[in-house]
mmCIF file of C-alpha atoms in Angstrom:
data_model
loop_
_atom_site.group_PDB
_atom_site.id
_atom_site.type_symbol
_atom_site.label_atom_id
_atom_site.label_comp_id
_atom_site.label_asym_id
_atom_site.label_seq_id
_atom_site.Cartn_x
_atom_site.Cartn_y
_atom_site.Cartn_z
ATOM 1 C CA UNK A 75 19.518 27.346 -36.022
ATOM 2 C CA UNK A 76 22.030 25.655 -33.102
ATOM 3 C CA UNK A 77 24.346 27.676 -30.727
ATOM 4 C CA UNK A 78 27.275 25.671 -30.496
ATOM 5 C CA UNK A 79 30.024 25.013 -34.153
ATOM 6 C CA UNK A 80 33.226 22.972 -32.934
ATOM 7 C CA UNK A 81 35.745 24.648 -32.327
ATOM 8 C CA UNK A 82 39.803 23.910 -31.209
ATOM 9 C CA UNK A 83 40.345 26.841 -29.098
ATOM 10 C CA UNK A 84 41.602 30.442 -30.435
ATOM 11 C CA UNK A 85 45.521 30.702 -30.302
ATOM 12 C CA UNK A 86 46.863 34.520 -29.082
ATOM 13 C CA UNK A 87 46.500 36.903 -30.208
ATOM 14 C CA UNK A 88 42.900 36.405 -28.961
ATOM 15 C CA UNK A 89 40.407 37.912 -32.086
ATOM 16 C CA UNK A 90 38.164 40.946 -31.595
ATOM 17 C CA UNK A 91 34.695 41.064 -32.803
ATOM 18 C CA UNK A 92 34.443 41.402 -36.526
ATOM 19 C CA UNK A 93 33.833 44.887 -38.087
ATOM 20 C CA UNK A 94 32.848 44.244 -41.462
ATOM 21 C CA UNK A 95 29.812 42.606 -41.970
ATOM 22 C CA UNK A 96 30.398 41.314 -46.127
ATOM 23 C CA UNK A 97 26.186 39.546 -47.506
ATOM 24 C CA UNK A 98 27.111 38.185 -50.247
ATOM 25 C CA UNK A 99 23.949 37.837 -51.249
ATOM 26 C CA UNK A 100 23.775 36.423 -54.497
ATOM 27 C CA UNK A 101 26.179 34.896 -57.287
ATOM 28 C CA UNK A 102 23.946 35.727 -60.598
ATOM 29 C CA UNK A 103 25.171 37.969 -62.546
ATOM 30 C CA UNK A 104 24.780 39.871 -65.780
ATOM 31 C CA UNK A 105 28.318 40.314 -66.199
ATOM 32 C CA UNK A 106 30.953 37.157 -67.023
ATOM 33 C CA UNK A 107 34.559 38.986 -65.838
ATOM 34 C CA UNK A 108 37.516 36.520 -66.484
ATOM 35 C CA UNK A 109 39.145 37.973 -63.008
ATOM 36 C CA UNK A 110 35.518 37.414 -60.907
ATOM 37 C CA UNK A 111 36.779 35.876 -57.277
ATOM 38 C CA UNK A 112 33.431 33.716 -56.900
ATOM 39 C CA UNK A 113 33.766 30.730 -56.487
ATOM 40 C CA UNK A 114 34.836 28.505 -59.952
ATOM 41 C CA UNK A 115 31.058 26.290 -59.268
ATOM 42 C CA UNK A 116 29.139 29.205 -58.194
ATOM 43 C CA UNK A 117 26.563 28.028 -60.219
ATOM 44 C CA UNK A 118 26.139 25.274 -58.036
ATOM 45 C CA UNK A 119 24.274 27.712 -55.541
ATOM 46 C CA UNK A 120 22.260 29.688 -57.630
ATOM 47 C CA UNK A 121 19.322 28.220 -55.888
ATOM 48 C CA UNK A 122 20.358 28.208 -52.139
ATOM 49 C CA UNK A 123 19.986 31.732 -51.856
ATOM 50 C CA UNK A 124 19.408 32.824 -48.227
ATOM 51 C CA UNK A 125 15.367 34.496 -47.795
ATOM 52 C CA UNK A 126 14.586 37.791 -46.881
ATOM 53 C CA UNK A 127 14.307 37.049 -43.269
ATOM 54 C CA UNK A 128 17.248 34.826 -42.776
ATOM 55 C CA UNK A 129 19.393 37.490 -44.419
ATOM 56 C CA UNK A 130 17.814 40.174 -41.474
ATOM 57 C CA UNK A 131 19.163 37.799 -38.874
ATOM 58 C CA UNK A 132 22.324 37.338 -40.267
ATOM 59 C CA UNK A 133 22.328 41.056 -40.076
ATOM 60 C CA UNK A 134 20.380 40.814 -36.042
ATOM 61 C CA UNK A 135 23.819 38.667 -35.409
ATOM 62 C CA UNK A 136 26.439 40.811 -37.135
ATOM 63 C CA UNK A 137 24.918 43.583 -34.837
ATOM 64 C CA UNK A 138 25.263 41.621 -31.306
ATOM 65 C CA UNK A 139 29.129 40.932 -32.836
ATOM 66 C CA UNK A 140 30.247 44.609 -33.007
ATOM 67 C CA UNK A 141 30.032 44.473 -36.909
ATOM 68 C CA UNK A 142 29.304 48.095 -37.832
ATOM 69 C CA UNK A 143 29.620 48.437 -41.595
ATOM 70 C CA UNK A 144 27.561 46.355 -43.711
ATOM 71 C CA UNK A 145 28.303 45.540 -47.398
ATOM 72 C CA UNK A 146 25.940 43.954 -50.666
ATOM 73 C CA UNK A 147 28.106 42.439 -52.899
ATOM 74 C CA UNK A 148 28.097 39.076 -54.862
ATOM 75 C CA UNK A 149 27.486 38.442 -58.285
ATOM 76 C CA UNK A 150 25.399 41.712 -58.590
ATOM 77 C CA UNK A 151 23.520 41.955 -55.692
ATOM 78 C CA UNK A 152 20.953 44.215 -57.345
ATOM 79 C CA UNK A 153 19.488 40.998 -58.956
ATOM 80 C CA UNK A 154 17.969 40.220 -56.001
ATOM 81 C CA UNK A 155 14.092 41.993 -55.708
ATOM 82 C CA UNK A 156 14.483 41.919 -51.868
ATOM 83 C CA UNK A 157 17.433 44.218 -52.299
ATOM 84 C CA UNK A 158 15.783 47.547 -51.210
ATOM 85 C CA UNK A 159 14.294 45.740 -47.688
ATOM 86 C CA UNK A 160 17.572 44.634 -47.133
ATOM 87 C CA UNK A 161 19.503 48.123 -47.226
ATOM 88 C CA UNK A 162 16.377 49.029 -45.044
ATOM 89 C CA UNK A 163 16.789 46.320 -42.490
ATOM 90 C CA UNK A 164 20.666 47.213 -41.918
ATOM 91 C CA UNK A 165 20.002 51.154 -42.191
ATOM 92 C CA UNK A 166 17.175 50.076 -39.166
ATOM 93 C CA UNK A 167 19.757 48.196 -37.551
ATOM 94 C CA UNK A 168 22.781 50.992 -37.496
ATOM 95 C CA UNK A 169 25.021 49.702 -39.701
ATOM 96 C CA UNK A 170 27.254 52.119 -42.386
ATOM 97 C CA UNK A 171 25.417 50.224 -45.568
ATOM 98 C CA UNK A 172 27.618 49.800 -48.608
ATOM 99 C CA UNK A 173 26.427 48.702 -52.642
ATOM 100 C CA UNK A 174 28.868 47.624 -54.522
ATOM 101 C CA UNK A 175 27.896 46.987 -58.162
ATOM 102 C CA UNK A 176 28.408 46.793 -61.550
ATOM 103 C CA UNK A 177 26.162 48.759 -62.549
ATOM 104 C CA UNK A 178 24.288 46.614 -64.392
ATOM 105 C CA UNK A 179 20.479 46.553 -63.633
ATOM 106 C CA UNK A 180 21.079 49.425 -62.057
ATOM 107 C CA UNK A 181 18.647 52.185 -62.485
ATOM 108 C CA UNK A 182 18.007 56.317 -61.940
ATOM 109 C CA UNK A 183 14.598 54.710 -60.116
ATOM 110 C CA UNK A 184 16.722 52.312 -57.563
ATOM 111 C CA UNK A 185 19.158 54.642 -56.581
ATOM 112 C CA UNK A 186 16.127 57.143 -55.293
ATOM 113 C CA UNK A 187 14.734 54.393 -53.510
ATOM 114 C CA UNK A 188 18.000 52.746 -52.044
ATOM 115 C CA UNK A 189 18.689 56.390 -50.446
ATOM 116 C CA UNK A 190 15.154 56.181 -49.432
ATOM 117 C CA UNK A 191 15.668 53.154 -47.414
ATOM 118 C CA UNK A 192 19.066 54.515 -46.124
ATOM 119 C CA UNK A 193 21.708 53.429 -48.407
ATOM 120 C CA UNK A 194 24.630 55.557 -47.351
ATOM 121 C CA UNK A 195 27.624 54.795 -50.365
ATOM 122 C CA UNK A 196 27.266 52.853 -53.797
ATOM 123 C CA UNK A 197 30.504 52.342 -55.434
ATOM 124 C CA UNK A 198 30.290 51.262 -59.147
ATOM 125 C CA UNK A 199 32.847 49.341 -60.984
ATOM 126 C CA UNK A 200 34.089 49.781 -64.502
ATOM 127 C CA UNK A 201 36.492 47.324 -66.259
ATOM 128 C CA UNK A 202 38.020 49.454 -68.663
ATOM 129 C CA UNK A 203 37.724 53.645 -69.746
ATOM 130 C CA UNK A 204 36.693 52.561 -73.384
ATOM 131 C CA UNK A 205 33.862 50.733 -74.126
ATOM 132 C CA UNK A 206 35.745 48.276 -76.553
ATOM 133 C CA UNK A 207 38.047 46.552 -73.581
ATOM 134 C CA UNK A 208 34.905 47.129 -71.259
ATOM 135 C CA UNK A 209 32.822 44.867 -73.595
ATOM 136 C CA UNK A 210 36.005 42.483 -73.905
ATOM 137 C CA UNK A 211 35.952 41.618 -70.114
ATOM 138 C CA UNK A 212 32.899 41.915 -69.439
ATOM 139 C CA UNK A 213 30.543 39.657 -72.192
ATOM 140 C CA UNK A 214 28.713 42.670 -72.532
ATOM 141 C CA UNK A 215 28.158 45.276 -75.288
ATOM 142 C CA UNK A 216 25.886 47.011 -73.028
ATOM 143 C CA UNK A 217 27.880 47.552 -69.902
ATOM 144 C CA UNK A 218 29.736 50.051 -70.365
ATOM 145 C CA UNK A 219 27.421 53.045 -71.518
ATOM 146 C CA UNK A 220 24.735 51.664 -68.712
ATOM 147 C CA UNK A 221 27.818 52.099 -66.270
ATOM 148 C CA UNK A 222 28.660 55.931 -67.426
ATOM 149 C CA UNK A 223 25.432 56.969 -66.965
ATOM 150 C CA UNK A 224 24.453 54.998 -63.711
ATOM 151 C CA UNK A 225 27.827 56.568 -61.809
ATOM 152 C CA UNK A 226 26.232 59.915 -62.937
ATOM 153 C CA UNK A 227 22.482 59.168 -61.271
ATOM 154 C CA UNK A 228 24.974 58.354 -58.247
ATOM 155 C CA UNK A 229 26.385 60.939 -58.334
ATOM 156 C CA UNK A 230 23.531 63.395 -59.001
ATOM 157 C CA UNK A 231 21.651 61.776 -56.152
ATOM 158 C CA UNK A 232 24.132 62.857 -53.622
ATOM 159 C CA UNK A 233 26.459 59.948 -53.290
ATOM 160 C CA UNK A 234 30.150 60.406 -52.914
ATOM 161 C CA UNK A 235 31.655 59.196 -56.592
ATOM 162 C CA UNK A 236 33.271 55.810 -55.710
ATOM 163 C CA UNK A 237 34.575 54.314 -58.387
ATOM 164 C CA UNK A 238 36.908 50.753 -59.154
ATOM 165 C CA UNK A 239 38.868 49.866 -62.284
ATOM 166 C CA UNK A 240 40.078 46.352 -61.677
ATOM 167 C CA UNK A 241 43.682 47.580 -63.910
ATOM 168 C CA UNK A 242 45.477 44.786 -65.744
ATOM 169 C CA UNK A 243 47.438 43.965 -69.214
ATOM 170 C CA UNK A 244 44.588 45.138 -71.328
ATOM 171 C CA UNK A 245 43.387 48.459 -69.361
ATOM 172 C CA UNK A 246 47.058 49.356 -67.407
ATOM 173 C CA UNK A 247 48.856 50.988 -70.631
ATOM 174 C CA UNK A 248 45.589 53.168 -70.554
ATOM 175 C CA UNK A 249 46.334 54.128 -66.990
ATOM 176 C CA UNK A 250 45.699 57.993 -67.737
ATOM 177 C CA UNK A 251 42.303 58.217 -69.879
ATOM 178 C CA UNK A 252 41.119 55.717 -67.166
ATOM 179 C CA UNK A 253 41.850 58.276 -64.364
ATOM 180 C CA UNK A 254 40.746 61.363 -67.141
ATOM 181 C CA UNK A 255 37.385 59.632 -67.156
ATOM 182 C CA UNK A 256 37.228 59.472 -63.245
ATOM 183 C CA UNK A 257 37.709 63.024 -63.238
ATOM 184 C CA UNK A 258 35.475 63.754 -66.047
ATOM 185 C CA UNK A 259 32.500 61.848 -64.473
ATOM 186 C CA UNK A 260 33.879 63.562 -60.303
ATOM 187 C CA UNK A 261 34.657 60.736 -58.675
ATOM 188 C CA UNK A 262 35.881 61.538 -55.282
ATOM 189 C CA UNK A 263 37.460 58.026 -54.782
ATOM 190 C CA UNK A 264 38.727 55.858 -57.634
ATOM 191 C CA UNK A 265 40.679 52.563 -56.649
ATOM 192 C CA UNK A 266 42.898 51.388 -59.559
ATOM 193 C CA UNK A 267 43.071 47.660 -58.059
ATOM 194 C CA UNK A 268 45.503 45.504 -59.869
ATOM 195 C CA UNK A 269 43.872 42.035 -60.442
ATOM 196 C CA UNK A 270 44.430 39.587 -57.488
ATOM 197 C CA UNK A 271 44.657 36.278 -58.560
ATOM 198 C CA UNK A 272 41.659 34.063 -56.844
ATOM 199 C CA UNK A 273 38.984 32.855 -57.816
ATOM 200 C CA UNK A 274 38.761 33.300 -61.702
ATOM 201 C CA UNK A 275 41.617 35.035 -62.074
ATOM 202 C CA UNK A 276 43.516 32.183 -61.413
ATOM 203 C CA UNK A 277 42.954 30.730 -64.599
ATOM 204 C CA UNK A 278 43.563 33.428 -66.471
ATOM 205 C CA UNK A 279 47.017 34.954 -65.115
ATOM 206 C CA UNK A 280 48.934 34.928 -68.287
ATOM 207 C CA UNK A 281 45.940 36.572 -69.891
ATOM 208 C CA UNK A 282 45.481 39.544 -67.026
ATOM 209 C CA UNK A 283 48.887 39.775 -65.625
ATOM 210 C CA UNK A 284 50.441 42.691 -66.989
ATOM 211 C CA UNK A 285 54.867 42.992 -67.044
ATOM 212 C CA UNK A 286 56.527 45.139 -64.241
ATOM 213 C CA UNK A 287 57.264 47.621 -66.821
ATOM 214 C CA UNK A 288 53.507 48.014 -67.647
ATOM 215 C CA UNK A 289 53.097 48.465 -63.496
ATOM 216 C CA UNK A 290 55.486 50.763 -62.892
ATOM 217 C CA UNK A 291 54.533 53.345 -66.121
ATOM 218 C CA UNK A 292 51.145 52.941 -64.854
ATOM 219 C CA UNK A 293 51.460 53.778 -60.320
ATOM 220 C CA UNK A 294 54.324 56.445 -62.587
ATOM 221 C CA UNK A 295 51.361 57.944 -63.880
ATOM 222 C CA UNK A 296 48.908 57.564 -61.707
ATOM 223 C CA UNK A 297 51.423 59.971 -58.848
ATOM 224 C CA UNK A 298 52.034 62.767 -61.881
ATOM 225 C CA UNK A 299 47.959 63.025 -61.957
ATOM 226 C CA UNK A 300 47.626 63.074 -57.965
ATOM 227 C CA UNK A 301 50.600 66.276 -58.509
ATOM 228 C CA UNK A 302 48.531 67.624 -61.175
ATOM 229 C CA UNK A 303 44.860 67.404 -59.660
ATOM 230 C CA UNK A 304 45.899 68.675 -56.181
ATOM 231 C CA UNK A 305 47.849 71.810 -57.900
ATOM 232 C CA UNK A 306 44.521 72.455 -59.385
ATOM 233 C CA UNK A 307 43.110 72.013 -56.563
ATOM 234 C CA UNK A 308 40.807 68.998 -57.189
ATOM 235 C CA UNK A 309 40.258 67.071 -53.933
ATOM 236 C CA UNK A 310 39.697 63.477 -55.962
ATOM 237 C CA UNK A 311 41.386 60.612 -53.884
ATOM 238 C CA UNK A 312 43.275 58.070 -56.513
ATOM 239 C CA UNK A 313 43.979 54.961 -54.388
ATOM 240 C CA UNK A 314 46.429 52.329 -56.331
ATOM 241 C CA UNK A 315 46.875 49.004 -55.429
ATOM 242 C CA UNK A 316 49.750 46.829 -56.694
ATOM 243 C CA UNK A 317 49.144 42.959 -57.270
ATOM 244 C CA UNK A 318 50.923 40.481 -55.148
ATOM 245 C CA UNK A 319 52.384 39.266 -57.728
ATOM 246 C CA UNK A 320 55.413 41.605 -58.167
ATOM 247 C CA UNK A 321 55.376 41.802 -54.347
ATOM 248 C CA UNK A 322 58.571 40.433 -52.216
ATOM 249 C CA UNK A 323 56.440 40.384 -48.936
ATOM 250 C CA UNK A 324 52.959 39.054 -48.569
ATOM 251 C CA UNK A 325 50.399 41.702 -47.398
ATOM 252 C CA UNK A 326 48.614 40.953 -44.507
ATOM 253 C CA UNK A 327 45.463 39.170 -45.537
ATOM 254 C CA UNK A 328 41.855 40.265 -44.055
ATOM 255 C CA UNK A 329 43.914 42.010 -41.469
ATOM 256 C CA UNK A 330 44.216 38.542 -40.257
ATOM 257 C CA UNK A 331 42.165 35.576 -40.286
ATOM 258 C CA UNK A 332 38.881 36.194 -38.684
ATOM 259 C CA UNK A 333 40.247 39.002 -36.762
ATOM 260 C CA UNK A 334 37.593 41.831 -38.274
ATOM 261 C CA UNK A 335 36.126 40.396 -41.658
ATOM 262 C CA UNK A 336 33.363 38.078 -41.824
ATOM 263 C CA UNK A 337 32.061 37.013 -44.988
ATOM 264 C CA UNK A 338 28.229 35.260 -45.947
ATOM 265 C CA UNK A 339 27.660 33.889 -48.798
ATOM 266 C CA UNK A 340 24.067 33.480 -50.962
ATOM 267 C CA UNK A 341 24.236 30.129 -49.701
ATOM 268 C CA UNK A 342 24.601 31.270 -45.616
ATOM 269 C CA UNK A 343 28.068 30.123 -45.358
ATOM 270 C CA UNK A 344 30.854 31.629 -43.115
ATOM 271 C CA UNK A 345 33.214 32.784 -44.085
ATOM 272 C CA UNK A 346 36.644 34.636 -42.923
ATOM 273 C CA UNK A 347 36.847 36.213 -46.366
ATOM 274 C CA UNK A 348 35.269 36.020 -49.784
ATOM 275 C CA UNK A 349 37.511 32.969 -51.043
ATOM 276 C CA UNK A 350 38.013 30.760 -48.256
ATOM 277 C CA UNK A 351 35.572 29.042 -50.047
ATOM 278 C CA UNK A 352 37.996 26.945 -52.369
ATOM 279 C CA UNK A 353 40.125 25.612 -49.210
ATOM 280 C CA UNK A 354 40.151 22.020 -48.131
ATOM 281 C CA UNK A 355 38.114 23.561 -44.423
ATOM 282 C CA UNK A 356 34.415 22.942 -43.332
ATOM 283 C CA UNK A 357 33.463 26.064 -43.061
ATOM 284 C CA UNK A 358 29.847 26.329 -40.428
ATOM 285 C CA UNK A 359 26.618 27.855 -42.323
ATOM 286 C CA UNK A 360 24.292 30.242 -40.778
ATOM 287 C CA UNK A 361 21.060 28.311 -41.445
ATOM 288 C CA UNK A 362 22.813 25.742 -38.659
ATOM 289 C CA UNK A 363 24.924 28.006 -36.212
ATOM 290 C CA UNK A 364 24.393 30.785 -34.591
ATOM 291 C CA UNK A 365 26.427 33.679 -35.810
ATOM 292 C CA UNK A 366 28.309 34.068 -32.324
ATOM 293 C CA UNK A 367 29.426 30.344 -32.196
ATOM 294 C CA UNK A 368 30.842 30.576 -35.639
ATOM 295 C CA UNK A 369 33.196 33.726 -35.765
ATOM 296 C CA UNK A 370 34.420 32.379 -31.796
ATOM 297 C CA UNK A 371 34.300 28.825 -30.848
ATOM 298 C CA UNK A 372 34.257 27.544 -35.234
ATOM 299 C CA UNK A 373 36.718 25.180 -36.687
ATOM 300 C CA UNK A 374 36.615 27.117 -39.948
ATOM 301 C CA UNK A 375 37.018 30.757 -37.935
ATOM 302 C CA UNK A 376 39.641 29.601 -35.448
ATOM 303 C CA UNK A 377 42.058 27.549 -38.321
ATOM 304 C CA UNK A 378 44.624 30.203 -39.158
ATOM 305 C CA UNK A 379 43.748 32.665 -35.887
ATOM 306 C CA UNK A 380 47.176 32.807 -33.623
ATOM 307 C CA UNK A 381 50.739 31.553 -34.831
ATOM 308 C CA UNK A 382 50.509 27.708 -34.056
ATOM 309 C CA UNK A 383 49.494 26.526 -37.290
ATOM 310 C CA UNK A 384 52.555 28.244 -38.931
ATOM 311 C CA UNK A 385 55.548 26.264 -40.841
ATOM 312 C CA UNK A 386 58.779 27.654 -41.114
ATOM 313 C CA UNK A 387 59.988 29.524 -42.538
ATOM 314 C CA UNK A 388 56.637 31.767 -41.009
ATOM 315 C CA UNK A 389 56.993 30.198 -37.888
ATOM 316 C CA UNK A 390 60.917 32.513 -36.420
ATOM 317 C CA UNK A 391 60.148 34.510 -38.800
ATOM 318 C CA UNK A 392 60.229 38.155 -37.330
ATOM 319 C CA UNK A 393 57.871 39.534 -39.505
ATOM 320 C CA UNK A 394 54.779 37.155 -38.517
ATOM 321 C CA UNK A 395 52.848 39.583 -36.366
ATOM 322 C CA UNK A 396 53.192 42.137 -39.360
ATOM 323 C CA UNK A 397 51.410 39.461 -42.283
ATOM 324 C CA UNK A 398 50.662 36.461 -40.887
ATOM 325 C CA UNK A 399 52.552 34.275 -43.396
ATOM 326 C CA UNK A 400 49.738 36.281 -46.179
ATOM 327 C CA UNK A 401 47.483 34.840 -47.764
ATOM 328 C CA UNK A 402 46.443 31.482 -47.155
ATOM 329 C CA UNK A 403 43.813 30.952 -50.467
ATOM 330 C CA UNK A 404 46.422 31.686 -51.808
ATOM 331 C CA UNK A 405 49.302 28.978 -50.438
ATOM 332 C CA UNK A 406 47.128 27.007 -50.985
ATOM 333 C CA UNK A 407 46.618 27.170 -54.869
ATOM 334 C CA UNK A 408 49.868 27.810 -56.116
ATOM 335 C CA UNK A 409 51.313 24.736 -53.628
ATOM 336 C CA UNK A 410 48.438 22.343 -52.766
ATOM 337 C CA UNK A 411 48.862 23.893 -48.819
ATOM 338 C CA UNK A 412 47.078 26.031 -47.014
ATOM 339 C CA UNK A 413 49.601 26.235 -44.221
ATOM 340 C CA UNK A 414 52.690 26.777 -46.218
ATOM 341 C CA UNK A 415 54.101 30.772 -46.298
ATOM 342 C CA UNK A 416 52.520 32.801 -48.858
ATOM 343 C CA UNK A 417 54.845 31.830 -52.251
ATOM 344 C CA UNK A 418 54.479 35.839 -52.871
ATOM 345 C CA UNK A 419 56.954 35.871 -49.712
ATOM 346 C CA UNK A 420 60.859 35.930 -51.105
ATOM 347 C CA UNK A 421 61.454 33.644 -48.008
ATOM 348 C CA UNK A 422 59.191 30.736 -49.914
ATOM 349 C CA UNK A 423 60.011 27.791 -51.356
ATOM 350 C CA UNK A 424 57.973 27.819 -53.836
ATOM 351 C CA UNK A 425 58.987 31.831 -54.271
ATOM 352 C CA UNK A 426 59.665 30.611 -57.942
ATOM 353 C CA UNK A 427 55.948 30.310 -58.836
ATOM 354 C CA UNK A 428 56.057 33.606 -58.525
ATOM 355 C CA UNK A 429 59.374 34.724 -60.745
ATOM 356 C CA UNK A 430 58.243 32.302 -63.266
ATOM 357 C CA UNK A 431 54.964 34.110 -63.692
ATOM 358 C CA UNK A 432 56.362 37.124 -63.334
ATOM 359 C CA UNK A 433 58.589 36.559 -66.508
ATOM 360 C CA UNK A 434 55.389 34.961 -68.689
ATOM 361 C CA UNK A 435 53.814 38.361 -68.155
ATOM 362 C CA UNK A 436 56.584 38.997 -70.634
ATOM 363 C CA UNK A 437 54.917 36.589 -72.871
ATOM 364 C CA UNK A 438 51.945 37.089 -75.203
ATOM 365 C CA UNK A 439 49.191 34.974 -74.087
ATOM 366 C CA UNK A 440 47.827 31.987 -76.630
ATOM 367 C CA UNK A 441 44.539 30.559 -74.835
ATOM 368 C CA UNK A 442 40.978 33.108 -74.672
ATOM 369 C CA UNK A 443 39.547 34.289 -71.793
ATOM 370 C CA UNK A 444 37.874 31.384 -69.967
ATOM 371 C CA UNK A 445 35.014 33.750 -68.728
ATOM 372 C CA UNK A 446 32.821 33.276 -65.797
ATOM 373 C CA UNK A 447 29.797 32.643 -66.642
ATOM 374 C CA UNK A 448 27.457 29.874 -65.763
ATOM 375 C CA UNK A 449 27.908 27.307 -68.285
ATOM 376 C CA UNK A 450 31.532 27.089 -67.339
ATOM 377 C CA UNK A 451 30.778 26.653 -64.024
ATOM 378 C CA UNK A 452 28.704 24.184 -64.187
ATOM 379 C CA UNK A 453 31.223 22.271 -66.155
ATOM 380 C CA UNK A 454 34.355 22.686 -64.051
ATOM 381 C CA UNK A 455 31.554 21.543 -60.995
ATOM 382 C CA UNK A 456 30.511 18.563 -63.061
ATOM 383 C CA UNK A 457 34.710 18.310 -63.678
ATOM 384 C CA UNK A 458 35.174 17.957 -59.926
ATOM 385 C CA UNK A 459 32.573 15.391 -59.205
ATOM 386 C CA UNK A 460 33.703 13.164 -61.937
ATOM 387 C CA UNK A 461 37.359 13.059 -60.452
ATOM 388 C CA UNK A 462 35.873 12.709 -56.938
ATOM 389 C CA UNK A 463 34.164 10.168 -58.565
ATOM 390 C CA UNK A 464 37.518 8.222 -60.129
ATOM 391 C CA UNK A 465 39.196 8.614 -56.536
ATOM 392 C CA UNK A 466 37.033 6.784 -54.953
ATOM 393 C CA UNK A 467 36.229 4.118 -56.958
#
């Protein structure tokens, strides 16, 4: 592993140390969620996963850089046979460890084993509050009952009950049922996260994006439940996350590019966020460069640090130190240029794309889901290769 990584000088404000290290240990997953944030060509990387020792080396380097939180994600991280060993290594190094799982493949024995190895936190994701919609989204008829059982086991083994529901036009009108299920499961924290449109979700935008009326109703009902549950003395925390598409100003994506988040993908590519692989930027790999040189010196991590890269209206905007121009991935997906202002911003010349999506959400989708699975991923990758070959001839 070489220690140097070429890049341009960092622009102010100077970046600090990575706080959160996300280990995407695999892209393999038994589910087919059409809003998965994994890259659409994930199947190309399924035979290129880092070894156990390579991951542990990454964890050691991350701690030396100052990272304190270690997340295990995927795909479905439980498919890694060495996950218990990786958890133990993270605990030994002093990380606060978090497992982000669908619950599919989880067992009571694994939960106990993970706890013994020092796992601090488990987040279980659901696609809906009922079996039919959960099956529609996940592509699995068995997943819902498995999730219910494992959520209960997580709680029974002394973990805080942390649930994640991705909401969209197929389940957002049942937000009350979702919250009631969370109460029934004795959840401590619930993230009601309206789908964000990256990865596979972009191709399923019309099938997933709720209307503004649906969103407003869901937020109102969530607030009513907050008041009701608080009055009853229930400490459950309901976190409602709105989609970017219904905002007029972009979010400060990842708290700023290369500021506190560091993602390492299954094959070792290091990214400032889990979606950045889609960008036309060369990102370094941990098998070729040290994590320190990647974080501090690589062109990929310095690309959008500071403000010198900004075009108008961002360059002269008095909010640029607050939102950093918004999401670079969203700007690239919607405009073809990652340097552009995030179209979510009403100041963007491309804001009409967001307005158009809102209008389209008022109509019924006419196409089926494009599911996240290996067949569709390989077809996507083959199309990319074919297009590239045609361009070069």
